[in-house]
XYZ file of N, CA and C in Angstrom:
339
model
N 119.385 114.849 91.310
C 119.918 114.989 92.543
C 120.080 112.931 92.912
N 121.255 112.882 92.958
C 122.021 111.487 93.449
C 122.581 110.983 94.211
N 121.738 109.453 94.872
C 121.647 109.136 96.368
C 122.610 108.109 96.624
N 123.654 107.792 97.319
C 124.577 106.724 96.872
C 123.662 105.844 97.495
N 123.489 103.985 97.325
C 123.199 103.586 97.416
C 122.985 102.813 99.451
N 124.373 103.835 100.167
C 125.557 103.191 101.103
C 124.503 104.353 101.725
N 124.290 105.316 101.063
C 123.465 106.562 101.902
C 122.129 106.412 103.423
N 122.840 106.535 104.556
C 121.783 106.104 105.803
C 120.489 107.165 105.500
N 119.617 105.995 105.528
C 118.661 107.106 105.580
C 117.660 107.091 104.040
N 118.785 106.074 103.115
C 118.333 105.988 101.898
C 116.606 105.234 101.578
N 116.354 104.600 102.415
C 114.639 104.393 102.288
C 113.746 105.034 102.477
N 113.813 105.441 103.761
C 113.377 106.944 103.736
C 112.771 108.098 102.889
N 114.321 108.361 102.574
C 114.681 109.627 101.182
C 113.522 108.882 99.807
N 114.006 107.341 99.609
C 112.706 107.263 98.628
C 111.745 107.024 98.781
N 111.473 106.494 99.729
C 109.861 106.574 100.159
C 108.927 107.982 99.680
N 109.523 108.965 100.234
C 109.364 109.850 100.348
C 108.809 110.673 98.972
N 109.822 110.952 98.164
C 109.813 110.880 96.948
C 108.817 110.301 96.212
N 108.622 108.962 95.774
C 107.269 108.107 96.059
C 106.441 108.752 96.242
N 106.289 108.726 97.904
C 104.689 108.797 97.668
C 104.307 110.731 97.626
N 105.589 111.728 96.681
C 105.235 112.828 96.943
C 104.907 112.942 94.947
N 104.848 111.120 94.858
C 104.542 111.589 93.663
C 105.583 111.688 92.026
N 106.434 111.790 92.984
C 107.877 111.492 91.973
C 108.519 110.247 91.667
N 109.536 110.085 90.595
C 109.663 108.815 89.970
C 110.801 108.849 89.856
N 111.778 107.469 90.327
C 113.117 107.699 90.898
C 113.882 106.970 89.670
N 115.126 106.857 89.840
C 116.187 106.230 88.346
C 116.832 104.549 89.798
N 116.466 103.656 89.839
C 117.274 102.764 90.615
C 117.659 101.815 90.458
N 118.713 101.202 91.258
C 118.787 99.666 90.186
C 117.987 99.211 90.830
N 117.185 97.928 90.266
C 116.151 97.171 89.879
C 116.425 95.503 90.869
N 115.825 94.663 90.284
C 116.717 92.788 90.811
C 117.306 92.277 89.129
N 117.443 93.275 87.899
C 117.595 92.381 87.192
C 118.329 93.985 86.068
N 117.582 95.209 85.900
C 118.507 96.043 85.799
C 118.084 98.009 85.932
N 118.693 98.625 86.055
C 118.031 99.713 86.770
C 116.558 100.211 85.741
N 116.146 100.577 86.176
C 114.838 101.125 86.363
C 114.146 102.476 86.486
N 112.845 103.027 86.216
C 111.970 103.809 86.218
C 111.501 103.765 87.405
N 111.248 104.095 89.070
C 110.292 103.487 89.156
C 108.947 104.794 90.451
N 108.498 104.438 89.632
C 107.254 105.109 90.554
C 105.931 104.145 91.203
N 105.022 104.958 92.098
C 103.940 104.775 92.487
C 102.698 104.493 91.377
N 102.798 102.989 91.066
C 101.405 102.603 89.791
C 100.032 103.254 90.505
N 98.983 103.915 90.089
C 99.310 104.394 88.408
C 99.146 106.106 88.946
N 99.555 106.402 89.827
C 99.844 108.010 89.330
C 101.261 108.093 88.468
N 101.917 107.584 88.742
C 103.447 107.855 87.995
C 103.406 107.472 86.324
N 102.252 106.573 86.226
C 102.383 106.309 85.024
C 102.407 106.862 83.185
N 102.001 108.224 83.641
C 101.646 108.945 82.626
C 103.048 108.873 82.427
N 104.009 110.022 83.716
C 104.834 110.638 83.721
C 106.611 109.782 82.813
N 106.249 108.641 83.818
C 107.173 107.941 83.134
C 106.988 107.738 81.608
N 106.298 107.070 81.602
C 105.313 107.025 79.271
C 106.235 108.100 79.263
N 106.116 109.841 79.126
C 106.545 110.402 78.866
C 108.551 110.570 79.110
N 108.579 110.660 79.852
C 110.738 109.994 80.017
C 110.872 109.483 79.986
N 110.086 107.810 79.080
C 110.557 106.970 78.217
C 110.255 106.647 77.374
N 108.643 107.605 76.829
C 108.987 108.142 74.938
C 107.616 106.604 74.708
N 107.683 106.571 75.395
C 106.619 104.871 75.599
C 105.212 105.083 75.990
N 104.793 104.921 74.244
C 103.696 104.934 74.398
C 101.845 104.043 74.689
N 102.219 102.648 74.363
C 101.766 101.732 74.624
C 101.664 100.590 75.216
N 103.184 100.177 75.071
C 103.610 98.930 75.888
C 103.620 99.290 77.864
N 102.722 98.497 77.940
C 102.640 98.794 79.347
C 104.206 97.767 80.518
N 103.917 98.856 80.881
C 105.011 98.451 82.623
C 104.339 97.240 82.956
N 105.822 96.434 83.857
C 105.463 95.803 84.993
C 105.518 96.117 85.966
N 104.476 95.522 86.868
C 104.346 96.670 88.424
C 105.213 95.511 89.660
N 105.818 95.541 90.820
C 106.264 95.732 91.144
C 105.210 95.210 92.455
N 105.216 93.824 93.289
C 104.751 93.201 94.257
C 105.675 93.095 95.411
N 104.734 92.885 96.622
C 105.611 92.626 97.830
C 106.088 90.940 98.278
N 105.126 89.826 97.403
C 104.560 88.906 97.605
C 103.183 88.360 96.579
N 103.229 87.153 96.875
C 102.433 86.255 96.177
C 101.499 86.756 96.724
N 100.882 87.225 98.119
C 99.541 87.433 98.734
C 99.157 88.625 98.082
N 99.634 89.502 97.347
C 99.133 90.894 96.374
C 98.892 90.378 95.595
N 98.104 89.334 95.034
C 97.771 88.886 93.588
C 96.532 89.008 93.661
N 95.314 89.204 95.152
C 94.117 89.345 94.826
C 93.753 90.942 94.550
N 94.646 91.213 94.824
C 94.509 93.192 94.096
C 94.432 93.469 92.511
N 95.137 92.885 91.624
C 95.465 93.058 89.955
C 94.993 91.582 89.575
N 94.606 90.197 90.082
C 93.718 89.366 89.337
C 93.634 87.818 90.427
N 92.337 87.536 89.292
C 91.825 86.755 90.137
C 92.696 84.956 90.251
N 93.923 85.470 88.996
C 94.658 84.233 89.343
C 95.802 83.998 90.122
N 95.811 82.448 90.663
C 97.184 82.462 91.449
C 97.977 82.260 90.534
N 99.861 82.209 91.992
C 100.843 81.723 90.718
C 101.049 80.351 90.822
N 101.077 79.740 89.510
C 100.956 78.734 89.507
C 102.454 78.145 90.251
N 101.736 76.969 90.974
C 102.713 76.094 91.284
C 104.533 76.074 90.837
N 104.410 75.810 89.552
C 105.549 75.176 89.193
C 106.378 76.330 88.981
N 105.542 77.998 88.943
C 106.860 79.326 88.944
C 107.048 79.613 90.843
N 106.621 79.115 91.335
C 106.815 79.469 92.789
C 107.713 79.498 93.229
N 109.227 78.871 92.779
C 110.650 78.180 93.566
C 111.143 79.873 93.014
N 110.533 80.524 91.887
C 111.117 81.484 91.634
C 110.824 83.271 91.813
N 109.663 83.255 93.203
C 109.330 84.143 93.555
C 109.742 83.915 95.263
N 110.535 84.964 95.555
C 111.164 86.277 94.792
C 112.226 86.201 93.735
N 112.069 87.068 93.111
C 113.054 86.921 91.746
C 113.079 87.278 90.527
N 114.113 87.597 89.292
C 113.809 88.635 88.522
C 113.021 87.402 87.408
N 111.904 86.999 87.312
C 110.572 86.608 86.751
C 109.248 87.104 86.837
N 108.655 87.546 86.021
C 108.081 88.228 85.564
C 106.574 88.079 85.323
N 105.898 87.682 85.283
C 104.783 87.094 85.431
C 103.309 87.983 84.995
N 102.858 87.089 83.812
C 102.029 87.613 83.221
C 100.412 86.930 83.361
N 99.700 87.629 84.166
C 98.350 87.125 84.771
C 96.971 87.979 84.344
N 95.898 87.131 84.185
C 94.729 88.426 83.502
C 94.387 89.247 84.445
N 94.094 89.901 84.000
C 93.363 90.941 85.044
C 92.015 91.308 84.451
N 90.870 92.484 84.772
C 89.749 93.360 84.432
C 90.012 93.456 82.543
N 91.362 93.861 82.821
C 91.124 94.911 81.179
C 92.676 94.407 80.790
N 92.339 92.653 79.798
C 93.487 92.805 79.868
C 94.809 91.966 80.738
N 95.570 92.085 80.803
C 96.320 91.331 81.198
C 97.634 92.071 82.310
N 98.231 91.506 82.958
C 99.030 92.775 84.362
C 100.597 91.549 84.391
N 101.549 92.435 84.391
C 103.179 91.640 84.230
C 103.474 92.058 85.769
N 103.423 90.912 86.482
C 104.323 91.031 88.564
C 105.045 90.124 88.444
N 105.586 91.004 89.055
C 107.544 90.724 89.856
C 107.767 90.528 91.149
N 107.783 89.599 91.917
C 108.002 89.949 93.167
C 109.790 90.407 93.211
N 110.401 91.376 93.430
C 111.591 91.243 93.444
C 112.846 90.833 94.389
N 113.929 90.628 94.429
C 114.709 89.593 95.535
C 115.248 90.566 95.426
N 115.375 91.940 95.744
C 116.597 92.961 96.153
C 115.917 93.701 97.302
N 116.624 93.467 98.854
C 116.981 93.993 99.478
C 116.220 95.455 99.797
N 116.898 96.326 99.412
C 115.837 97.618 98.927
C 114.099 97.903 98.315
N 113.879 97.100 97.521
C 113.100 97.757 96.825
C 112.396 96.527 97.739
N 112.715 95.432 98.935
C 112.092 94.563 99.782
C 110.965 95.867 100.226
N 112.132 96.159 101.093
C 111.581 97.467 102.118
C 110.494 99.132 101.379
N 110.846 98.623 100.326
C 109.625 99.726 99.729
C 108.454 99.251 99.436
N 108.491 97.968 99.270
C 107.149 97.562 98.970
C 106.764 97.470 100.070
N 107.450 96.862 101.265
C 106.573 97.022 102.476
C 106.544 98.352 103.060
N 106.547 99.711 102.462
C 106.316 100.476 102.890
C 104.893 100.970 102.570
């Protein structure tokens, strides 16, 4: 199913699809991406992309979400680039995690929900 970006209620429909464990292809702040709720849809996205080992970046709503993923803070020198098309790799409990705060109205709305 294709949903135009101008469609009224688009965010509601996307939220429903994602909440039901679905995966959507949508424009993100840099490219079109496969979007799902982590960690529930990671295996499905891996299958769709044929991607076995390389990890995915995770979109977060703001730097205030960092404690959910890492004990590290955002370096002050990078703060001016968030929100924006910058992915920062942080230390995590098991390895590293790549996080981005997107500068996109629709993604921001979805992350807020």
